[in-house]
Every structure is written in structure tokens, then in C-alpha cells.
Amino acid sequence: MAIHIVEEANRCLGCKRAFCQIKGCPVQTPIPQVIDLFKQRRLEEAGELLFQNNPMSAVCSMVCNHSGQCEGACIQGRKGTPVHFSSIENYISTAYLDRKEWTPAPSCGKQVAVVGSGPAGLTAARFAALLGHAVTVYESAPVMGGVPRHAVPDFRLPKDVVDRETGAIVASGVQVRTNVTVGRDITLQSLLDTYDATILAVGLWKERRLDIPGKEHLVPAVGWLKRSTLERQSLAGKTVVILGGGGVAFDCAFTARRLNADAVHIVCLEPTDAMRAPAEEVQQALDEGIVIHNSHLSHAVAPEGGRLRFEARPVTSFSFDETGALHTEFASGDPLCMNADLVICASGLQTDETPLEGVDMARTPRGFVAVDPVSFRTSVPGLYAAGDIA
């Protein structure tokens, strides 16, 4: 057992009111209990507790914003350095998955279709199979894994980590049909007619382009990340501008740096003290020479002399209404102008209507599929939804 992991676990105070879990973790991981089992050398039980709460814990240990969530809420952090649960979680999850052999419950005679194989789809498929259902996953891409497999850069999440997760699901008896797009190759209604239950877990893949003059010159961020993962095309001597301040924007910036871009700029609405990206990522960007232009709204992009001329306007405040529409107040002062070779738009994702075609279901004001918060049932009998689509 790794000594540094044991030493880190021993720093946990085992708080009865565990802010790391209650306030810090979006999926309420029972962090003190997991660490306590680990300290007692009950590794399999600790791994089982993690798995039952979140079967993607190995992936989350590498990509989750721990500093802004569980570690940010750690009591030890108020006095000095928080307990680095990410390292402990990764060690336990990896060891547990390497040792565990899965035995599904006896068949219940029911069939379940899962549309999409990202985190929500993989979780649904794994638990449904373990409970004795015959599960078939429909995935539009050539391989399973969703955003973690196709869009998260290798330096953040090695592909073999995701492949181990998807491989375990296939080994458990789940049937997988890749290169099948629901809504194009097969209808959602046909799945509802064939299976006892259908789970929509298609995520959000349709990229939102800013509605500005010259928007046709913007390159969608997630698509660019997917291509960069495969092609590794050099950006030597190029200037890259990324529009957006979230995790995808920073992934693009770090990727551009690793593709040898000469200059990388992030232009975002958020002020310096309200960035959506984790503080350590913002600091890493600054350390890597990435320039962040806070409190600016993209205004226009146009070809100029074989390159692109980009312009943004300074803002004093902004807000979004319940439909997701943006409202801004502009500041006085000169606009931000610069020349670039590549302008990447990381302004968010929205629902792709293709998988939903032909089936009328209740939606939220922002266009997501409306579900019951406990059962995840939609308004359509036999249809459930999970993940970003909901």
C-alpha cells in the first residue's frame, strides 16, 4: 500500500458533520466512511462503498474539481492543507476495479435500452445489468465513453482509464451497438416499443455558437478537442483565442499550448474573482503563459490579411434568465481587439434534438428533458432520462 496515500488518509479527522460530503460533493460520496475503511485496511469494502455511490469514481478522481468541492470544504483546509481525497479515491477505486469480479443477479426477464455511453449511460447500464436486466447500449460514436473518452484531453484523463470502465461493462454481459444514432438509424419510439424501459443518457453534444458577426469563422470547442486528440496537428507559430471561461475552454487552452501554439488567449464574461474553472487551473494557465481577458463579451470576428480579427467589449455585469438568455451591462472603454489564426468557441452546449425526434415529452424552460427528481421518469411511459440531457 502506497505510504503517501496512507499518510494522507491519516490526516482525515473523520468529522461527524462532514462538510466534504454534505457541502462539497455533488454526488454525496461518503468520504469519511471510505477513508475510515481504508485506514482499517478494508480496501474492498472501501471500494464497494465508492462504487455503490458512484461507479465512475476512478474517472472522477482524475477529472473532478476536488479543490472547489470536497477538498475545498475540508476542515483541515481551514487550518492549512486539505486532505487530498482525490489521491485516496483514485488509489482505492483503481485497486478495487482491478480485483473485483462482477456477478449479476439472476435474470428478471426485463429488457432495458440505454441511449448513450457517457458517464450517465455507463452508470445506468452497469447497475441495470447487475440487477438482472438484459441491457443493450446504443452509442453513436465508434467507441463507448462519451465526453471522457472523446473530448477530455489525454493529459487530464488517459484513455485507458475510460476503456477499463467500458470494458468491464461489456464483460458483464451488456450488449453494445456502436455507430448507431438514435433518431437517425433507429427511432426512439421503436426502442420504447421493443424494451421494457429506455434510458436517455445522450448528454449535450450540440455546441452553442455565439450569435455574433462572423460566427461562421468560429471553431466549436468540443469538436476541436475530439479532432486534436486524434490528429495532434501542430499549432507552432499560431495565435489561438478561446471564447469561454469554463472547463472546456481551459481544456482547449492547455491543449493548444501542448500543440505548441505561440500565444493562447482566453476571453470570458466572468470577472477574475468569479471564474467557473478551478483556481488551480486558472493559476496553471497563468503559469503556462496563457492570457486571460476577464469581463469581456465577444462582439465580432472577421477575416483580415489571411488571419482573423477578433473584437470583444468590456462588461460590468451579466446574468442569465430561466430560459438561458444572456443579459449584460457594458462598460465604457475601448474594445479588446487582436489578430488570431484560430478562434475557438467554448460558449456551452445544448440539447441535440435528433435522438428525441418523434416522441413528445415534457421539457424544462431551458430545453432539457423534464424528469421526476427521484425516479428520473419522463412524461413518457417507460422512458427515463439521466445526465446532462436532464
Coordinates of C-alpha atoms in Angstrom, one line a residue:
M1 CA 0.0 0.0 0.0
A2 CA 1.4 3.4 -1.0
I3 CA 2.8 5.1 2.1
H4 CA 1.9 8.7 0.9
I5 CA -1.8 7.6 0.5
V6 CA -1.8 6.1 4.0
E7 CA -0.3 9.3 5.4
E8 CA -2.9 11.4 3.6
A9 CA -5.8 9.2 4.9
N10 CA -4.4 9.5 8.4
R11 CA -4.9 13.3 8.2
C12 CA -8.7 12.9 7.9
L13 CA -10.4 14.0 11.1
G14 CA -13.4 11.8 10.5
C15 CA -15.8 14.7 11.1
K16 CA -19.3 13.6 12.2
R17 CA -20.7 16.6 10.2
A18 CA -18.6 16.0 7.1
F19 CA -18.7 19.2 5.0
C20 CA -16.6 17.5 2.4
Q21 CA -19.6 15.2 1.8
I22 CA -22.5 17.4 2.7
K23 CA -21.5 20.6 1.0
G24 CA -18.6 19.6 -1.2
C25 CA -19.6 16.6 -3.2
P26 CA -22.3 16.8 -5.9
V27 CA -22.9 13.0 -5.6
Q28 CA -22.6 12.9 -1.8
T29 CA -19.7 10.5 -1.7
P30 CA -19.4 9.2 1.9
I31 CA -15.8 10.4 2.2
P32 CA -15.2 9.9 6.0
Q33 CA -16.6 6.3 5.9
V34 CA -14.5 5.4 2.8
I35 CA -11.3 6.8 4.4
D36 CA -12.1 5.0 7.7
L37 CA -12.5 1.7 6.0
F38 CA -9.2 2.3 4.1
K39 CA -7.4 3.1 7.3
Q40 CA -8.6 -0.2 8.7
R41 CA -7.1 -1.9 5.6
R42 CA -10.6 -3.0 4.5
L43 CA -9.8 -2.0 0.9
E44 CA -12.5 -4.0 -0.8
E45 CA -15.2 -2.6 1.4
A46 CA -14.0 1.0 0.8
G47 CA -14.0 0.3 -2.9
E48 CA -17.5 -1.2 -2.7
L49 CA -18.8 1.9 -0.9
L50 CA -17.3 4.2 -3.5
F51 CA -18.7 2.0 -6.4
Q52 CA -22.2 1.8 -5.0
N53 CA -22.3 5.6 -4.7
N54 CA -20.6 6.3 -8.0
P55 CA -19.3 3.6 -10.3
M56 CA -17.2 6.2 -12.2
S57 CA -15.2 7.1 -9.1
A58 CA -11.9 6.2 -10.8
V59 CA -12.6 8.7 -13.5
C60 CA -13.9 11.3 -11.1
S61 CA -10.8 11.0 -9.0
M62 CA -8.9 12.4 -12.0
V63 CA -11.2 15.0 -13.6
C64 CA -13.5 16.2 -10.8
N65 CA -12.9 19.7 -9.4
H66 CA -11.8 18.5 -5.9
S67 CA -10.3 21.7 -4.8
G68 CA -13.6 23.6 -5.4
Q69 CA -15.7 20.8 -3.9
C70 CA -14.8 18.1 -1.4
E71 CA -11.2 19.4 -0.7
G72 CA -12.5 22.9 -0.7
A73 CA -14.9 22.1 2.1
C74 CA -12.4 20.1 4.2
I75 CA -11.9 21.3 7.7
Q76 CA -8.2 20.7 7.5
G77 CA -8.1 23.2 4.7
R78 CA -9.2 26.0 7.0
K79 CA -6.1 25.4 9.1
G80 CA -3.7 24.6 6.3
T81 CA -3.8 21.9 3.7
P82 CA -7.0 19.9 3.0
V83 CA -7.0 16.1 2.8
H84 CA -6.4 15.3 -0.8
F85 CA -9.3 12.9 -1.2
S86 CA -8.7 12.7 -5.0
S87 CA -5.5 10.7 -4.4
I88 CA -7.1 8.4 -1.9
E89 CA -10.2 7.9 -4.2
N90 CA -8.0 7.1 -7.2
Y91 CA -6.0 4.5 -5.2
I92 CA -9.0 2.8 -3.8
S93 CA -11.0 2.8 -7.0
T94 CA -8.2 1.5 -9.1
A95 CA -7.3 -1.3 -6.7
Y96 CA -11.0 -2.2 -6.3
L97 CA -11.8 -2.4 -10.0
D98 CA -8.6 -4.4 -10.7
R99 CA -9.7 -7.0 -8.1
K100 CA -13.4 -7.1 -8.4
E101 CA -15.3 -9.8 -10.3
W102 CA -18.9 -8.9 -11.0
T103 CA -21.8 -11.4 -10.6
P104 CA -25.1 -10.1 -11.8
A105 CA -28.3 -11.0 -10.1
P106 CA -30.4 -13.7 -11.7
S107 CA -32.3 -12.6 -14.8
C108 CA -35.5 -10.7 -14.0
G109 CA -36.8 -11.2 -17.6
K110 CA -36.8 -7.5 -18.4
Q111 CA -35.0 -5.7 -21.2
V112 CA -33.5 -2.2 -20.9
A113 CA -32.2 0.1 -23.7
V114 CA -29.6 2.8 -22.7
V115 CA -29.1 5.5 -25.3
G116 CA -25.6 7.0 -24.9
S117 CA -22.5 5.6 -23.2
G118 CA -21.1 8.6 -21.3
P119 CA -20.9 8.7 -17.5
A120 CA -24.7 8.6 -17.0
G121 CA -25.3 5.9 -19.6
L122 CA -22.4 3.7 -18.3
T123 CA -23.7 4.0 -14.8
A124 CA -27.3 3.2 -15.8
A125 CA -26.1 0.2 -17.9
R126 CA -23.9 -1.2 -15.2
F127 CA -26.4 -1.1 -12.4
A128 CA -29.3 -2.3 -14.6
A129 CA -27.2 -5.3 -15.7
L130 CA -26.1 -6.1 -12.1
L131 CA -29.8 -6.1 -11.1
G132 CA -30.5 -8.8 -13.6
H133 CA -31.8 -6.9 -16.6
A134 CA -30.8 -7.6 -20.2
V135 CA -29.2 -4.4 -21.2
T136 CA -28.4 -3.0 -24.7
V137 CA -26.4 0.2 -25.1
Y138 CA -26.8 2.3 -28.3
E139 CA -23.9 4.6 -29.0
S140 CA -23.5 6.9 -32.0
A141 CA -19.7 7.0 -31.8
P142 CA -17.4 4.1 -32.9
V143 CA -16.3 3.5 -29.2
M144 CA -18.0 3.9 -25.9
G145 CA -17.1 6.5 -23.2
G146 CA -18.8 9.8 -24.2
V147 CA -17.1 13.0 -23.3
P148 CA -14.4 11.4 -21.0
R149 CA -13.3 9.2 -23.9
H150 CA -13.7 11.6 -26.9
A151 CA -13.2 15.1 -25.6
V152 CA -11.3 15.2 -22.4
P153 CA -7.6 15.6 -23.3
D154 CA -5.1 12.7 -22.6
F155 CA -3.1 14.8 -20.2
R156 CA -6.1 15.2 -17.9
L157 CA -7.6 11.7 -18.3
P158 CA -5.7 8.8 -20.0
K159 CA -7.9 6.9 -22.4
D160 CA -7.1 3.5 -20.9
V161 CA -8.8 4.6 -17.6
V162 CA -12.1 5.1 -19.5
D163 CA -11.5 2.0 -21.6
R164 CA -11.2 -0.1 -18.5
E165 CA -14.6 1.2 -17.3
T166 CA -16.3 0.4 -20.7
G167 CA -14.5 -3.0 -20.9
A168 CA -15.9 -4.0 -17.5
I169 CA -19.4 -3.2 -18.7
V170 CA -19.1 -5.3 -21.8
A171 CA -17.6 -8.1 -19.8
S172 CA -20.6 -8.1 -17.5
G173 CA -22.8 -9.1 -20.4
V174 CA -24.1 -5.7 -21.6
Q175 CA -24.8 -5.7 -25.4
V176 CA -23.3 -2.7 -27.2
R177 CA -24.3 -1.3 -30.6
T178 CA -21.8 1.4 -31.6
N179 CA -22.2 3.6 -34.7
V180 CA -25.9 3.7 -34.2
T181 CA -27.5 7.2 -33.8
V182 CA -31.0 7.1 -32.3
G183 CA -33.2 9.4 -34.2
R184 CA -31.3 8.7 -37.5
D185 CA -30.5 5.0 -37.7
I186 CA -33.3 3.9 -35.3
T187 CA -36.1 5.8 -33.8
L188 CA -36.6 6.4 -30.1
Q189 CA -40.2 5.2 -30.5
S190 CA -39.0 1.8 -31.8
L191 CA -36.9 1.4 -28.6
L192 CA -39.9 2.2 -26.5
D193 CA -41.9 -0.4 -28.4
T194 CA -39.2 -3.0 -28.0
Y195 CA -37.8 -2.6 -24.5
D196 CA -39.5 -2.7 -21.1
A197 CA -37.6 0.6 -20.2
T198 CA -35.5 3.0 -22.2
I199 CA -33.0 5.4 -20.5
L200 CA -31.9 8.5 -22.4
A201 CA -28.4 9.4 -21.5
V202 CA -27.2 11.2 -24.7
G203 CA -25.6 14.2 -23.0
L204 CA -25.2 17.6 -24.6
W205 CA -23.2 17.4 -27.8
K206 CA -24.7 20.3 -29.9
E207 CA -22.4 23.2 -29.4
R208 CA -23.8 26.7 -28.9
R209 CA -22.2 29.2 -31.3
L210 CA -22.2 32.8 -30.3
D211 CA -24.6 34.8 -32.4
I212 CA -22.1 37.5 -33.5
P213 CA -21.0 38.8 -36.9
G214 CA -18.5 36.4 -38.4
K215 CA -19.7 33.4 -36.3
E216 CA -19.1 31.1 -39.3
H217 CA -15.4 31.6 -38.6
L218 CA -15.6 30.2 -35.0
V219 CA -14.5 26.6 -34.4
P220 CA -16.7 24.6 -31.9
A221 CA -14.6 23.7 -28.9
V222 CA -15.7 20.0 -28.2
G223 CA -15.3 19.1 -31.9
W224 CA -11.9 20.7 -32.0
L225 CA -10.8 18.8 -28.8
K226 CA -12.0 15.5 -30.4
R227 CA -10.0 16.2 -33.6
S228 CA -7.0 17.3 -31.7
T229 CA -7.0 14.1 -29.7
L230 CA -6.8 12.1 -33.0
E231 CA -4.7 14.3 -35.3
R232 CA -2.3 16.2 -33.0
Q233 CA -1.9 18.9 -35.6
S234 CA 0.8 21.4 -34.6
L235 CA -0.1 25.0 -33.8
A236 CA 3.5 26.2 -33.9
G237 CA 3.7 29.9 -34.7
K238 CA -0.1 30.3 -34.3
T239 CA -2.2 32.6 -32.1
V240 CA -5.2 30.9 -30.6
V241 CA -8.2 32.7 -29.0
I242 CA -10.7 30.7 -26.9
L243 CA -14.1 32.2 -26.1
G244 CA -15.4 31.0 -22.7
G245 CA -14.4 30.6 -19.1
G246 CA -15.4 27.0 -18.2
G247 CA -13.6 23.7 -18.0
V248 CA -13.9 23.1 -21.8
A249 CA -12.3 26.5 -22.5
F250 CA -9.3 25.7 -20.3
D251 CA -9.0 22.2 -21.8
C252 CA -8.7 23.9 -25.2
A253 CA -6.1 26.4 -23.9
F254 CA -4.0 23.7 -22.3
T255 CA -4.3 21.5 -25.5
A256 CA -3.3 24.5 -27.7
R257 CA -0.2 25.0 -25.5
R258 CA 0.7 21.3 -25.9
L259 CA 0.3 21.6 -29.6
N260 CA 3.0 24.4 -29.5
A261 CA 0.7 27.4 -30.1
D262 CA 2.8 30.6 -30.0
A263 CA 0.2 32.5 -28.0
V264 CA -3.1 31.5 -26.3
H265 CA -5.8 33.8 -25.1
I266 CA -9.0 33.1 -23.1
V267 CA -11.8 35.7 -23.4
C268 CA -14.6 35.2 -20.8
L269 CA -17.5 37.1 -19.3
E270 CA -16.6 36.2 -15.7
P271 CA -14.6 38.6 -13.6
T272 CA -11.3 37.5 -12.1
D273 CA -12.8 36.6 -8.7
A274 CA -15.7 34.6 -10.1
M275 CA -14.1 32.2 -12.6
R276 CA -16.0 29.0 -13.3
A277 CA -12.8 27.0 -13.7
P278 CA -11.0 25.7 -10.6
A279 CA -8.5 28.1 -9.0
E280 CA -5.6 25.8 -9.6
E281 CA -6.4 25.6 -13.3
V282 CA -6.6 29.3 -13.6
Q283 CA -3.2 29.5 -11.9
Q284 CA -1.8 26.8 -14.2
A285 CA -3.0 28.7 -17.2
L286 CA -1.2 31.8 -16.0
D287 CA 1.9 29.8 -15.2
E288 CA 1.9 28.5 -18.8
G289 CA 1.7 32.0 -20.2
I290 CA -2.0 31.8 -21.2
V291 CA -3.5 35.2 -21.2
I292 CA -7.0 35.5 -19.6
H293 CA -9.2 38.5 -20.5
N294 CA -11.9 38.7 -17.9
S295 CA -15.2 40.6 -18.1
H296 CA -15.4 40.7 -21.9
L297 CA -18.2 39.7 -24.2
S298 CA -17.3 38.6 -27.7
H299 CA -18.5 41.1 -30.3
A300 CA -17.3 40.1 -33.8
V301 CA -14.7 38.1 -35.8
A302 CA -13.8 38.8 -39.4
P303 CA -11.1 37.7 -41.9
E304 CA -8.2 40.1 -42.3
G305 CA -5.0 39.6 -44.2
G306 CA -5.2 35.8 -44.1
R307 CA -5.9 35.8 -40.4
L308 CA -8.9 36.6 -38.2
R309 CA -9.6 39.9 -36.5
F310 CA -11.3 39.4 -33.2
E311 CA -13.1 42.0 -31.1
A312 CA -14.8 41.9 -27.6
R313 CA -16.5 44.5 -25.5
P314 CA -15.9 45.0 -21.7
V315 CA -18.8 44.4 -19.4
T316 CA -19.6 45.5 -15.9
S317 CA -22.2 42.7 -15.1
F318 CA -24.2 39.9 -16.7
S319 CA -26.9 37.4 -15.8
F320 CA -28.9 34.6 -17.3
D321 CA -32.7 34.3 -17.1
E322 CA -34.6 31.0 -16.7
T323 CA -34.5 30.3 -20.4
G324 CA -30.7 30.7 -20.5
A325 CA -30.8 34.1 -22.3
L326 CA -27.9 36.3 -21.5
H327 CA -28.3 39.9 -20.2
T328 CA -25.3 42.2 -20.0
E329 CA -24.4 45.7 -18.9
F330 CA -21.5 47.1 -20.9
A331 CA -18.6 49.2 -19.5
S332 CA -17.2 52.3 -21.1
G333 CA -13.8 52.0 -22.7
D334 CA -12.1 50.6 -25.8
P335 CA -13.0 47.2 -27.1
L336 CA -10.4 44.3 -26.9
C337 CA -9.0 43.7 -30.4
M338 CA -6.5 41.1 -31.5
N339 CA -5.4 39.1 -34.5
A340 CA -5.6 35.3 -34.4
D341 CA -5.1 32.2 -36.5
L342 CA -7.8 30.2 -34.7
V343 CA -10.8 31.3 -32.7
I344 CA -12.4 28.5 -30.7
C345 CA -15.9 28.9 -29.3
A346 CA -16.4 27.3 -25.9
S347 CA -19.7 29.0 -25.0
G348 CA -21.6 26.0 -23.8
L349 CA -23.6 23.0 -25.1
Q350 CA -27.3 22.5 -25.8
T351 CA -29.7 19.7 -26.5
D352 CA -29.4 17.9 -29.8
E353 CA -32.9 17.2 -30.9
T354 CA -32.0 14.2 -33.1
P355 CA -32.5 11.4 -30.5
L356 CA -35.7 12.9 -29.3
E357 CA -37.5 13.2 -32.7
G358 CA -40.9 11.6 -33.0
V359 CA -41.6 11.4 -29.2
D360 CA -43.3 14.3 -27.4
M361 CA -42.1 14.7 -23.9
A362 CA -42.2 17.5 -21.2
R363 CA -39.3 19.9 -21.3
T364 CA -37.8 22.4 -18.9
P365 CA -37.7 26.2 -19.8
R366 CA -34.1 25.7 -21.0
G367 CA -34.9 22.8 -23.2
F368 CA -33.7 19.9 -21.1
V369 CA -35.8 16.7 -20.7
A370 CA -38.0 17.1 -17.6
V371 CA -37.8 14.2 -15.2
D372 CA -39.1 13.3 -11.7
P373 CA -36.2 14.2 -9.4
V374 CA -36.4 10.8 -7.6
S375 CA -37.3 8.2 -10.2
F376 CA -35.9 10.0 -13.3
R377 CA -39.1 9.1 -15.2
T378 CA -40.0 11.4 -18.0
S379 CA -43.6 12.3 -19.0
V380 CA -43.5 9.3 -21.5
P381 CA -44.3 5.9 -20.0
G382 CA -41.3 3.6 -20.0
L383 CA -38.8 6.4 -20.8
Y384 CA -36.3 7.7 -18.3
A385 CA -33.5 10.3 -18.7
A386 CA -30.3 10.9 -16.8
G387 CA -27.1 13.0 -17.1
D388 CA -26.8 16.4 -18.9
I389 CA -29.9 15.8 -21.1
A390 CA -31.9 16.0 -17.9

